[in-house]
Backbone as a chain_set.jsonl record, in Angstrom:
{"seq": "NYNGGTVLEDCIKSVLLHSPSEWEIQIVDNGSTDYSARTVFRRHPVDCLIQTDNKHGFITGVNATFERAKNDIVVFLSYDVLMNKENDIQRTIDLYMRNGNKTIVQPSVYDMWGNVQNLGQRWVWPGYGITIRKNRFIKPELFTTTAFMMRKSAFEEIGPFDTDFAPAYYENVDYSLRAKKLGYKFICSPYWNVNHYTSLA", "coords": {"N": [[8.711, -17.753, -8.722], [9.321, -14.267, -8.563], [11.119, -11.703, -9.557], [13.182, -12.46, -7.79], [15.909, -12.208, -7.255], [18.99, -12.674, -5.501], [17.887, -14.186, -3.516], [16.312, -16.208, -4.618], [18.359, -17.833, -5.647], [19.567, -18.706, -3.261], [17.447, -20.24, -2.306], [17.248, -22.306, -4.267], [19.766, -23.508, -3.978], [19.502, -24.554, -1.399], [17.475, -26.405, -1.838], [18.733, -28.202, -3.574], [20.53, -29.427, -1.847], [18.965, -31.155, -0.411], [17.441, -32.753, -2.057], [16.551, -35.821, -3.564], [18.358, -37.478, -6.224], [16.736, -38.342, -8.276], [14.631, -36.641, -8.402], [12.658, -34.18, -10.105], [13.505, -30.877, -10.654], [12.077, -27.786, -10.869], [11.825, -24.389, -11.971], [9.443, -21.958, -11.73], [8.736, -19.038, -13.279], [7.307, -15.936, -12.821], [7.111, -13.841, -14.917], [9.398, -12.226, -14.36], [11.591, -9.346, -14.206], [14.184, -9.085, -13.574], [15.933, -11.032, -14.423], [16.527, -13.105, -12.713], [15.626, -15.805, -12.552], [16.499, -16.958, -14.963], [19.255, -16.67, -14.646], [19.808, -18.303, -12.378], [18.966, -20.733, -13.385], [20.876, -21.213, -15.364], [23.16, -21.505, -13.818], [22.838, -23.673, -12.066], [21.985, -27.2, -11.543], [19.142, -27.41, -12.581], [16.108, -28.786, -13.719], [14.101, -27.724, -15.424], [12.924, -24.573, -16.723], [10.167, -22.638, -16.384], [8.286, -20.273, -17.972], [5.953, -17.81, -17.174], [3.242, -15.416, -17.271], [2.585, -12.511, -15.194], [0.017, -12.111, -14.528], [-1.827, -13.05, -12.631], [-0.311, -13.051, -10.364], [1.206, -14.636, -7.578], [-0.456, -16.911, -7.546], [-0.563, -17.739, -10.184], [1.932, -18.968, -10.479], [1.753, -21.137, -8.657], [-0.305, -22.729, -9.78], [0.82, -23.289, -12.325], [3.05, -24.793, -11.563], [1.976, -27.284, -10.698], [0.536, -28.025, -12.951], [2.539, -28.437, -14.862], [4.227, -30.298, -13.762], [6.007, -33.406, -13.813], [6.066, -35.597, -12.172], [4.088, -37.39, -9.654], [4.028, -36.793, -6.848], [4.409, -33.647, -5.572], [6.429, -31.031, -4.475], [5.986, -27.863, -3.403], [7.567, -24.725, -3.26], [7.712, -21.384, -2.279], [9.713, -18.766, -3.722], [11.139, -17.504, -1.742], [11.737, -19.204, 0.316], [13.679, -21.34, 2.292], [15.039, -24.536, 2.5], [15.889, -25.866, 5.536], [18.705, -26.994, 7.613], [17.816, -28.979, 9.317], [16.315, -31.187, 8.128], [14.353, -33.846, 6.922], [13.329, -35.032, 4.331], [12.565, -37.438, 3.228], [11.388, -38.826, 5.366], [9.175, -37.233, 5.679], [7.832, -37.76, 3.28], [7.295, -40.461, 3.731], [5.589, -40.193, 5.925], [3.516, -38.881, 4.629], [2.693, -40.856, 2.777], [1.754, -42.827, 4.54], [-0.532, -41.664, 5.458], [-2.33, -41.683, 3.421], [-3.809, -40.986, 0.12], [-5.395, -38.705, 0.147], [-4.283, -36.292, 1.325], [-2.65, -33.324, 2.353], [0.436, -31.911, 2.907], [2.298, -29.712, 4.937], [5.366, -27.964, 5.698], [7.087, -27.342, 8.871], [7.26, -24.023, 9.47], [9.689, -21.583, 9.85], [11.006, -18.388, 10.911], [13.785, -16.303, 9.796], [15.413, -16.286, 11.987], [14.969, -18.513, 13.394], [12.638, -18.685, 14.822], [9.321, -19.94, 15.377], [7.094, -19.626, 12.741], [4.863, -20.572, 11.274], [2.747, -23.259, 11.726], [0.716, -24.355, 10.349], [-2.831, -23.584, 10.033], [-5.773, -22.426, 11.757], [-9.274, -22.451, 11.278], [-11.275, -19.571, 11.225], [-14.304, -18.022, 11.44], [-15.353, -15.083, 9.657], [-13.903, -16.319, 7.398], [-11.142, -16.343, 7.779], [-7.746, -17.331, 8.436], [-6.207, -18.396, 11.31], [-2.978, -18.354, 12.469], [-1.117, -21.161, 13.549], [1.224, -21.528, 16.078], [2.272, -23.136, 17.974], [2.846, -26.473, 19.187], [3.602, -28.643, 17.024], [2.582, -31.08, 16.224], [-0.081, -30.947, 15.93], [-3.092, -31.26, 13.993], [-3.631, -29.27, 11.313], [-6.335, -27.067, 10.326], [-6.337, -25.632, 8.06], [-3.978, -25.16, 5.382], [-0.771, -23.692, 4.66], [0.284, -21.864, 1.776], [2.874, -21.163, 1.465], [4.795, -23.147, 1.496], [4.374, -26.483, 0.556], [3.325, -29.958, 0.246], [1.901, -32.046, -2.142], [-0.072, -34.321, -4.053], [-0.014, -34.448, -7.621], [-2.222, -35.586, -8.774], [-4.112, -35.045, -6.85], [-4.325, -32.283, -7.063], [-5.459, -32.201, -9.588], [-7.929, -33.309, -8.996], [-9.058, -31.567, -7.067], [-8.845, -29.184, -8.381], [-7.557, -26.132, -9.976], [-5.9, -23.421, -8.158], [-7.838, -20.616, -7.234], [-7.938, -17.857, -9.265], [-9.254, -15.553, -8.673], [-8.505, -14.746, -6.221], [-6.143, -13.467, -6.529], [-3.471, -11.075, -6.002], [-2.478, -12.844, -4.072], [-2.938, -14.43, -0.823], [-5.612, -15.614, 1.131], [-6.144, -17.441, -0.872], [-5.309, -19.869, 0.034], [-7.105, -20.424, 2.073], [-9.535, -20.705, 0.707], [-8.788, -22.866, -0.947], [-8.19, -24.872, 0.891], [-10.705, -25.287, 2.088], [-12.163, -26.213, -0.115], [-10.752, -28.558, -0.616], [-11.217, -29.972, 1.784], [-13.917, -30.515, 1.578], [-13.861, -32.55, -0.231], [-12.82, -34.564, 1.193], [-10.169, -34.345, 2.04], [-7.305, -34.115, 4.235], [-5.075, -32.294, 6.436], [-1.645, -31.985, 7.28], [0.996, -30.995, 9.414], [4.313, -31.386, 8.991], [6.737, -32.635, 11.254], [9.242, -33.232, 10.436], [10.059, -31.862, 8.257], [11.457, -28.885, 7.658], [11.516, -25.391, 7.161], [12.881, -22.147, 6.387], [11.63, -18.859, 6.221], [12.011, -16.151, 4.176], [10.525, -13.748, 4.137], [10.204, -12.854, 6.65], [12.147, -11.042, 7.105], [11.308, -8.687, 6.141]], "CA": [[9.665, -16.661, -8.556], [9.079, -12.987, -9.202], [12.207, -10.793, -9.212], [13.724, -12.987, -6.536], [17.314, -11.869, -7.047], [19.851, -13.692, -4.885], [17.083, -15.021, -2.619], [15.974, -17.405, -5.394], [19.541, -18.698, -5.7], [19.676, -19.357, -1.944], [16.386, -21.251, -2.26], [17.618, -23.451, -5.114], [20.916, -24.174, -3.334], [19.0, -25.338, -0.255], [16.734, -27.527, -2.397], [19.697, -29.174, -4.127], [21.166, -30.142, -0.749], [18.018, -32.081, 0.229], [16.613, -33.422, -3.049], [17.088, -37.027, -4.195], [18.784, -37.223, -7.601], [15.689, -38.669, -9.25], [13.585, -35.617, -8.408], [12.667, -33.112, -11.095], [13.498, -29.548, -10.034], [11.676, -26.791, -11.844], [11.599, -23.026, -11.54], [8.36, -21.273, -12.441], [9.016, -17.611, -13.175], [6.125, -15.146, -13.141], [7.377, -12.605, -15.654], [10.405, -11.382, -13.707], [12.355, -8.423, -15.045], [15.566, -9.005, -13.068], [16.661, -12.166, -14.979], [16.969, -13.982, -11.64], [15.341, -17.219, -12.851], [17.411, -17.408, -16.033], [20.61, -16.744, -14.083], [19.88, -19.486, -11.517], [18.809, -21.892, -14.269], [22.174, -21.461, -16.034], [24.216, -21.806, -12.841], [22.582, -24.84, -11.225], [21.346, -28.316, -12.244], [17.681, -27.327, -12.535], [15.631, -29.534, -14.874], [13.373, -26.897, -16.406], [12.521, -23.223, -16.369], [8.855, -22.407, -16.967], [8.008, -18.846, -17.992], [4.555, -17.449, -17.21], [3.049, -13.983, -17.053], [2.325, -12.172, -13.796], [-1.352, -11.602, -14.516], [-2.498, -13.41, -11.373], [0.688, -13.096, -9.298], [1.657, -15.887, -6.937], [-1.347, -18.026, -7.888], [-0.126, -18.207, -11.504], [3.05, -19.872, -10.275], [1.29, -22.365, -8.005], [-1.031, -23.556, -10.752], [1.751, -23.745, -13.347], [3.902, -25.834, -10.981], [1.288, -28.56, -10.71], [0.144, -28.353, -14.327], [3.709, -28.848, -15.649], [5.013, -31.318, -13.072], [6.02, -34.728, -14.431], [5.866, -36.625, -11.138], [2.824, -37.245, -8.954], [4.242, -36.054, -5.606], [4.966, -32.339, -5.892], [6.762, -30.159, -3.344], [5.982, -26.47, -3.839], [8.21, -23.74, -2.392], [7.865, -20.017, -2.738], [11.142, -18.498, -3.978], [11.795, -16.939, -0.556], [11.735, -20.259, 1.327], [14.893, -22.161, 2.288], [15.038, -25.802, 3.243], [16.979, -25.717, 6.516], [19.557, -28.173, 7.823], [17.09, -29.993, 10.074], [15.333, -31.683, 7.186], [14.343, -35.252, 6.5], [12.226, -35.021, 3.373], [12.073, -38.804, 3.019], [10.474, -39.133, 6.481], [7.93, -36.531, 5.379], [7.15, -38.536, 2.247], [6.788, -41.667, 4.378], [4.423, -39.727, 6.689], [2.489, -38.609, 3.62], [2.191, -42.121, 2.232], [1.014, -43.52, 5.582], [-1.809, -40.979, 5.688], [-3.203, -41.869, 2.28], [-3.733, -40.072, -1.003], [-6.145, -37.472, 0.361], [-3.53, -35.573, 2.342], [-1.777, -32.223, 1.96], [1.415, -31.743, 3.987], [3.124, -28.517, 4.923], [6.475, -28.041, 6.643], [7.13, -26.405, 9.977], [7.839, -22.812, 8.891], [10.377, -20.728, 10.814], [11.574, -17.186, 10.319], [15.229, -16.411, 9.545], [16.111, -16.376, 13.261], [14.64, -19.782, 13.995], [11.368, -18.636, 15.552], [8.221, -20.55, 14.665], [6.243, -18.685, 12.015], [3.604, -21.168, 10.838], [2.599, -24.711, 11.815], [-0.638, -24.579, 9.853], [-3.784, -22.561, 10.44], [-7.106, -22.808, 12.211], [-10.345, -21.709, 10.607], [-12.045, -18.627, 12.03], [-15.341, -17.359, 10.654], [-15.945, -15.437, 8.367], [-13.013, -16.561, 6.28], [-9.761, -16.053, 8.097], [-6.954, -18.387, 9.016], [-5.359, -17.988, 12.442], [-1.749, -19.137, 12.403], [-0.717, -22.001, 14.69], [2.66, -21.369, 16.33], [2.67, -24.069, 19.002], [2.436, -27.879, 19.013], [3.73, -28.982, 15.617], [1.911, -32.346, 15.911], [-1.511, -30.692, 15.751], [-3.528, -31.344, 12.592], [-4.204, -27.977, 10.964], [-7.605, -27.011, 9.583], [-5.959, -25.012, 6.782], [-2.543, -25.247, 5.166], [-0.177, -22.494, 4.083], [0.846, -22.07, 0.449], [4.288, -20.787, 1.464], [5.459, -24.393, 1.108], [3.496, -27.626, 0.829], [3.501, -31.167, -0.557], [0.595, -32.549, -2.553], [-0.035, -35.08, -5.285], [-0.563, -33.82, -8.813], [-3.559, -36.146, -8.971], [-4.996, -34.323, -5.93], [-4.533, -30.976, -7.708], [-6.397, -32.412, -10.699], [-9.232, -33.584, -8.427], [-9.551, -30.36, -6.396], [-8.859, -28.111, -9.366], [-6.525, -25.11, -9.765], [-6.153, -22.335, -7.207], [-8.751, -19.632, -7.814], [-7.239, -16.612, -9.572], [-9.997, -14.405, -8.122], [-7.823, -14.332, -4.983], [-4.858, -12.897, -6.905], [-2.225, -11.794, -6.264], [-2.214, -13.855, -3.051], [-3.689, -14.377, 0.437], [-6.957, -16.218, 1.102], [-6.228, -18.565, -1.796], [-5.124, -21.095, 0.808], [-8.36, -20.673, 2.81], [-10.459, -21.228, -0.294], [-8.352, -24.189, -1.425], [-8.337, -25.818, 2.002], [-12.125, -25.619, 2.243], [-12.532, -27.042, -1.26], [-10.138, -29.872, -0.417], [-11.894, -30.645, 2.886], [-15.212, -30.99, 1.078], [-13.586, -33.766, -0.979], [-12.286, -35.547, 2.126], [-8.737, -34.209, 2.29], [-6.87, -33.668, 5.551], [-3.829, -31.536, 6.388], [-0.65, -32.373, 8.28], [2.243, -30.205, 9.508], [5.375, -32.361, 9.25], [7.805, -32.25, 12.178], [10.506, -33.649, 9.844], [10.353, -30.982, 7.133], [11.559, -27.567, 8.252], [11.976, -24.368, 6.232], [12.979, -20.769, 6.852], [10.909, -17.966, 5.315], [12.722, -14.883, 4.069], [9.694, -12.554, 4.309], [10.307, -12.408, 8.043], [13.123, -9.954, 7.145], [10.677, -7.455, 5.629]], "C": [[9.124, -15.416, -9.246], [10.136, -12.017, -8.699], [12.864, -11.172, -7.894], [15.165, -12.649, -6.254], [18.103, -13.018, -6.446], [19.083, -14.616, -3.955], [16.681, -16.31, -3.329], [17.157, -18.361, -5.45], [19.76, -19.413, -4.378], [18.65, -20.482, -1.81], [16.786, -22.499, -3.026], [18.812, -24.208, -4.505], [20.436, -25.057, -2.184], [18.213, -26.55, -0.735], [17.686, -28.614, -2.897], [20.378, -29.98, -3.042], [20.27, -31.248, -0.199], [17.208, -32.913, -0.769], [17.278, -34.698, -3.569], [17.354, -36.785, -5.677], [17.695, -37.48, -8.619], [14.566, -37.627, -9.287], [13.762, -34.662, -9.578], [12.592, -31.779, -10.334], [13.146, -28.532, -11.104], [11.555, -25.421, -11.176], [10.465, -22.478, -12.396], [8.556, -19.775, -12.2], [7.819, -16.809, -13.669], [6.464, -13.798, -13.774], [8.365, -11.666, -14.989], [11.131, -10.469, -14.705], [13.814, -8.338, -14.61], [16.445, -10.167, -13.538], [17.117, -13.164, -13.907], [16.763, -15.464, -11.967], [16.282, -17.753, -13.91], [18.816, -17.578, -15.501], [20.772, -18.013, -13.241], [19.795, -20.751, -12.37], [20.125, -22.235, -14.971], [23.238, -21.942, -15.052], [24.078, -23.155, -12.158], [21.867, -25.938, -11.999], [19.826, -28.372, -12.026], [17.152, -27.958, -13.831], [14.902, -28.669, -15.899], [13.037, -25.546, -15.823], [11.221, -22.939, -17.123], [8.547, -20.917, -16.861], [6.502, -18.622, -18.073], [4.441, -15.929, -17.131], [2.749, -13.743, -15.568], [0.9, -11.677, -13.626], [-2.063, -11.859, -13.197], [-1.485, -13.631, -10.248], [1.065, -14.494, -8.853], [0.834, -17.094, -7.387], [-1.023, -18.586, -9.265], [0.966, -19.249, -11.358], [2.665, -21.189, -9.63], [0.615, -23.281, -9.015], [-0.099, -24.115, -11.823], [2.651, -24.871, -12.834], [3.229, -27.186, -11.09], [0.882, -28.968, -12.118], [1.312, -28.907, -15.116], [4.513, -29.944, -15.002], [4.895, -32.679, -13.752], [5.717, -35.829, -13.427], [4.588, -36.371, -10.351], [2.983, -36.491, -7.64], [5.01, -34.777, -5.935], [5.23, -31.574, -4.595], [6.835, -28.731, -3.914], [6.672, -25.598, -2.793], [8.115, -22.372, -3.04], [9.347, -19.705, -2.852], [11.876, -17.995, -2.738], [11.753, -17.906, 0.628], [13.007, -21.097, 1.186], [14.668, -23.419, 3.084], [16.177, -25.708, 4.258], [17.681, -27.042, 6.79], [18.844, -29.304, 8.527], [15.95, -30.57, 9.227], [15.465, -33.182, 6.988], [13.138, -35.41, 5.59], [11.679, -36.415, 3.139], [11.112, -39.226, 4.126], [9.136, -38.435, 6.266], [7.142, -37.251, 4.298], [6.564, -39.807, 2.843], [5.53, -41.332, 5.205], [3.243, -39.489, 5.764], [1.862, -39.904, 3.125], [1.362, -42.89, 3.254], [-0.388, -42.94, 5.783], [-2.725, -40.999, 4.464], [-3.135, -40.761, 1.252], [-4.392, -38.725, -0.734], [-5.537, -36.675, 1.52], [-2.747, -34.452, 1.689], [-0.862, -31.942, 3.139], [2.137, -30.424, 3.838], [4.283, -28.698, 5.892], [6.208, -27.197, 7.887], [7.907, -25.188, 9.459], [8.402, -21.931, 9.992], [10.796, -19.44, 10.124], [13.095, -17.351, 10.218], [16.062, -16.462, 10.826], [15.77, -17.646, 14.016], [13.386, -19.779, 14.851], [10.249, -19.25, 14.718], [7.356, -19.47, 14.021], [4.882, -19.294, 11.67], [3.66, -22.689, 10.945], [1.228, -25.127, 11.307], [-1.545, -23.485, 10.353], [-5.079, -23.193, 10.934], [-8.12, -21.9, 11.529], [-11.08, -20.827, 11.594], [-13.048, -17.93, 11.104], [-15.168, -15.846, 10.751], [-14.934, -15.562, 7.238], [-11.555, -16.287, 6.515], [-9.054, -17.288, 8.629], [-6.094, -17.832, 10.139], [-4.164, -18.916, 12.498], [-1.488, -19.902, 13.697], [0.781, -21.856, 14.862], [3.155, -22.277, 17.452], [2.149, -25.462, 18.668], [2.426, -28.288, 17.54], [3.023, -30.288, 15.239], [0.39, -32.164, 15.741], [-1.875, -30.817, 14.275], [-4.212, -30.035, 12.222], [-5.545, -28.114, 10.254], [-7.407, -26.387, 8.209], [-4.471, -25.193, 6.606], [-2.049, -23.953, 4.522], [0.409, -22.798, 2.722], [2.293, -21.573, 0.35], [5.132, -21.954, 0.999], [4.519, -25.54, 1.461], [3.794, -28.774, -0.13], [2.112, -31.734, -0.865], [0.775, -33.358, -3.84], [-0.603, -34.238, -6.448], [-1.989, -34.307, -9.08], [-4.558, -35.477, -8.038], [-5.323, -32.948, -6.513], [-5.549, -31.109, -8.836], [-7.801, -32.671, -10.172], [-9.841, -32.315, -7.833], [-9.725, -29.222, -7.392], [-7.802, -27.063, -9.062], [-6.912, -24.119, -8.657], [-6.922, -21.226, -7.926], [-8.048, -18.298, -8.004], [-8.005, -15.373, -9.106], [-9.364, -13.902, -6.833], [-6.441, -13.725, -5.247], [-4.715, -11.482, -6.291], [-1.891, -12.88, -5.253], [-3.081, -13.57, -1.838], [-5.137, -14.834, 0.199], [-7.092, -17.335, 0.094], [-6.069, -19.874, -1.062], [-6.388, -21.445, 1.606], [-9.376, -21.301, 1.857], [-10.087, -22.654, -0.693], [-8.511, -25.247, -0.323], [-9.782, -26.241, 2.179], [-12.612, -26.502, 1.096], [-11.985, -28.45, -1.096], [-10.853, -30.651, 0.683], [-13.238, -31.208, 2.455], [-15.059, -32.301, 0.305], [-12.907, -34.829, -0.117], [-10.808, -35.46, 2.403], [-8.474, -33.756, 3.722], [-5.485, -33.051, 5.41], [-2.932, -31.936, 7.559], [0.494, -31.378, 8.244], [3.346, -31.18, 9.895], [6.424, -31.843, 10.228], [9.198, -32.542, 11.604], [10.954, -32.738, 8.697], [10.307, -29.551, 7.639], [12.11, -26.57, 7.23], [12.065, -23.031, 6.951], [12.413, -19.839, 5.783], [11.523, -16.589, 5.333], [11.836, -13.669, 4.37], [9.728, -12.04, 5.737], [11.333, -11.271, 8.177], [12.501, -8.635, 6.742], [10.212, -6.544, 6.764]], "O": [[8.556, -15.477, -10.337], [10.071, -11.557, -7.559], [13.075, -10.338, -7.013], [15.614, -12.787, -5.116], [17.923, -14.177, -6.818], [19.557, -15.705, -3.632], [16.701, -17.384, -2.726], [16.98, -19.572, -5.315], [20.101, -20.596, -4.363], [18.951, -21.545, -1.267], [16.683, -23.614, -2.514], [18.836, -25.439, -4.53], [20.913, -26.179, -2.017], [18.271, -27.611, -0.114], [17.462, -29.802, -2.665], [20.773, -31.12, -3.289], [20.769, -32.187, 0.42], [16.364, -33.706, -0.352], [18.441, -34.667, -3.972], [16.666, -35.987, -6.314], [17.715, -36.908, -9.708], [13.656, -37.723, -10.11], [14.885, -34.372, -9.99], [11.724, -31.586, -9.483], [13.829, -28.426, -12.122], [11.23, -25.308, -9.994], [10.518, -22.526, -13.625], [8.541, -19.311, -11.06], [7.372, -16.983, -14.803], [6.14, -12.745, -13.224], [8.198, -10.447, -15.043], [11.26, -10.79, -15.886], [14.596, -7.6, -15.209], [17.589, -10.281, -13.099], [18.001, -13.982, -14.165], [17.636, -16.286, -11.687], [16.806, -18.86, -13.786], [19.504, -18.533, -15.865], [21.769, -18.72, -13.378], [20.485, -21.732, -12.095], [20.449, -23.409, -15.15], [24.124, -22.709, -15.428], [25.072, -23.731, -11.716], [21.212, -25.657, -13.003], [19.311, -29.274, -11.366], [17.682, -27.697, -14.911], [15.066, -28.859, -17.104], [12.886, -25.384, -14.613], [11.183, -22.994, -18.353], [8.549, -20.363, -15.762], [5.842, -19.183, -18.947], [5.443, -15.239, -16.944], [2.672, -14.692, -14.788], [0.602, -10.919, -12.703], [-2.804, -11.011, -12.701], [-1.783, -14.33, -9.279], [1.219, -15.407, -9.664], [1.38, -18.179, -7.586], [-1.188, -19.784, -9.495], [0.941, -20.285, -12.022], [3.183, -22.241, -10.003], [0.928, -24.469, -9.093], [-0.212, -25.284, -12.192], [2.979, -25.795, -13.579], [3.855, -28.148, -11.535], [0.889, -30.157, -12.437], [1.111, -29.772, -15.968], [5.417, -30.485, -15.639], [3.818, -33.061, -14.21], [5.175, -36.873, -13.788], [4.058, -35.26, -10.374], [2.16, -35.629, -7.332], [6.105, -34.815, -6.497], [4.361, -31.483, -3.729], [7.647, -28.443, -4.793], [6.402, -25.712, -1.597], [8.408, -22.223, -4.226], [10.16, -20.311, -2.155], [13.105, -18.051, -2.684], [11.735, -17.489, 1.786], [13.364, -21.511, 0.083], [14.167, -23.378, 4.208], [17.325, -25.49, 3.869], [17.293, -28.083, 6.259], [19.214, -30.467, 8.364], [14.776, -30.45, 9.578], [16.573, -33.712, 6.898], [12.072, -35.859, 6.012], [10.487, -36.584, 2.883], [10.124, -39.91, 3.857], [8.086, -38.971, 6.622], [5.918, -37.347, 4.383], [5.447, -40.192, 2.496], [4.547, -42.073, 5.192], [2.11, -39.852, 6.08], [0.639, -40.026, 3.064], [0.379, -43.537, 2.893], [-1.306, -43.635, 6.22], [-3.792, -40.385, 4.484], [-2.496, -39.731, 1.468], [-3.999, -37.713, -1.315], [-6.182, -36.423, 2.538], [-2.233, -34.617, 0.583], [-1.339, -31.754, 4.258], [2.545, -30.054, 2.736], [4.191, -29.505, 6.816], [5.238, -26.442, 7.948], [9.065, -25.307, 9.06], [7.704, -21.573, 10.94], [10.927, -19.398, 8.901], [13.627, -18.419, 10.522], [17.276, -16.657, 10.768], [16.223, -17.844, 15.144], [13.1, -20.762, 15.535], [10.227, -19.101, 13.497], [6.941, -18.518, 14.681], [3.86, -18.614, 11.761], [4.513, -23.331, 10.332], [0.651, -26.113, 11.765], [-1.093, -22.556, 11.022], [-5.427, -24.321, 10.583], [-7.846, -20.734, 11.246], [-11.465, -21.277, 12.673], [-12.663, -17.324, 10.104], [-14.861, -15.35, 11.835], [-15.121, -14.939, 6.193], [-10.804, -16.027, 5.574], [-9.681, -18.179, 9.2], [-5.331, -16.889, 9.927], [-4.323, -20.134, 12.567], [-1.621, -19.36, 14.794], [1.537, -22.037, 13.907], [4.32, -22.203, 17.842], [1.151, -25.616, 17.965], [1.38, -28.281, 16.891], [2.877, -30.579, 14.051], [-0.326, -33.12, 15.444], [-1.058, -30.515, 13.405], [-5.272, -29.722, 12.766], [-5.846, -29.149, 9.658], [-8.216, -26.591, 7.303], [-3.758, -25.365, 7.594], [-2.825, -23.215, 3.915], [0.974, -23.872, 2.519], [2.87, -21.566, -0.737], [6.064, -21.789, 0.212], [3.937, -25.559, 2.546], [4.424, -28.59, -1.171], [1.269, -31.882, 0.021], [1.687, -33.089, -4.621], [-1.528, -33.444, -6.278], [-2.843, -33.554, -9.546], [-5.732, -35.349, -8.385], [-6.47, -32.505, -6.46], [-6.399, -30.237, -9.02], [-8.777, -32.296, -10.822], [-11.012, -32.02, -8.072], [-10.634, -28.402, -7.265], [-7.203, -27.097, -7.987], [-8.078, -23.999, -8.28], [-6.668, -20.944, -9.097], [-7.611, -17.675, -7.036], [-7.468, -14.266, -9.137], [-9.637, -12.785, -6.393], [-5.666, -13.497, -4.318], [-5.709, -10.785, -6.089], [-1.086, -13.761, -5.554], [-3.852, -12.61, -1.814], [-5.773, -14.481, -0.794], [-8.042, -18.114, 0.168], [-6.626, -20.89, -1.478], [-6.702, -22.621, 1.793], [-9.997, -22.313, 2.18], [-10.943, -23.535, -0.769], [-8.918, -26.378, -0.59], [-10.062, -27.42, 2.395], [-13.387, -27.433, 1.314], [-12.671, -29.426, -1.4], [-11.077, -31.853, 0.544], [-13.647, -32.271, 2.924], [-16.011, -33.074, 0.197], [-12.472, -35.863, -0.622], [-10.23, -36.401, 2.948], [-9.31, -33.099, 4.343], [-4.804, -33.251, 4.405], [-3.4, -32.189, 8.669], [0.92, -30.96, 7.168], [3.328, -31.74, 10.991], [6.942, -30.739, 10.057], [10.209, -32.159, 12.193], [12.088, -32.833, 8.226], [9.243, -29.054, 8.009], [13.065, -26.876, 6.515], [11.421, -22.809, 7.977], [12.681, -20.007, 4.594], [11.558, -15.928, 6.371], [12.351, -12.646, 4.821], [9.323, -10.908, 6.001], [11.398, -10.612, 9.215], [13.086, -7.576, 6.968], [9.662, -5.473, 6.51]]}, "num_chains": 1, "name": "protein.A"}
């Protein structure tokens, strides 16, 4: 989160509707000045609030999420992502488990009007990701960091996201290529659906 305002609260409310009770829910705040994270933390049953600086923007939050997580399977959401009603997170976890430890899963990402925004990306030389917007069963060549599921042990193997790509963009291309070199594959889950607020910008 960075100055997420009421959008962060909408995100947390949507997470609480779909999260099993045994899950740990954490908010990582990148030096916000609007008190949004503290406000949401006081209002809702969130397990922990992690405060970081905003030196490396979005990437700071991604790395802190995995470094501080207590459980091995970690679901990362940007603060402007809402879990929508057509969600079956358990089926996504089952899909993840069937595909082995060397897997990174992303949801089907829609805009706020229900249009497909991102079903993964394809690699295009010299370093760009072309967004996939059709055929959600295709196996992407790159994954989006808007929202994704990955093991903490995988993060420890691949290493942290590179802060040289701060504040954001291209960090997912770099990370995907590093992961692929270690034998990881990417899946876009048809059972995990989110809406992305940035489509309103």
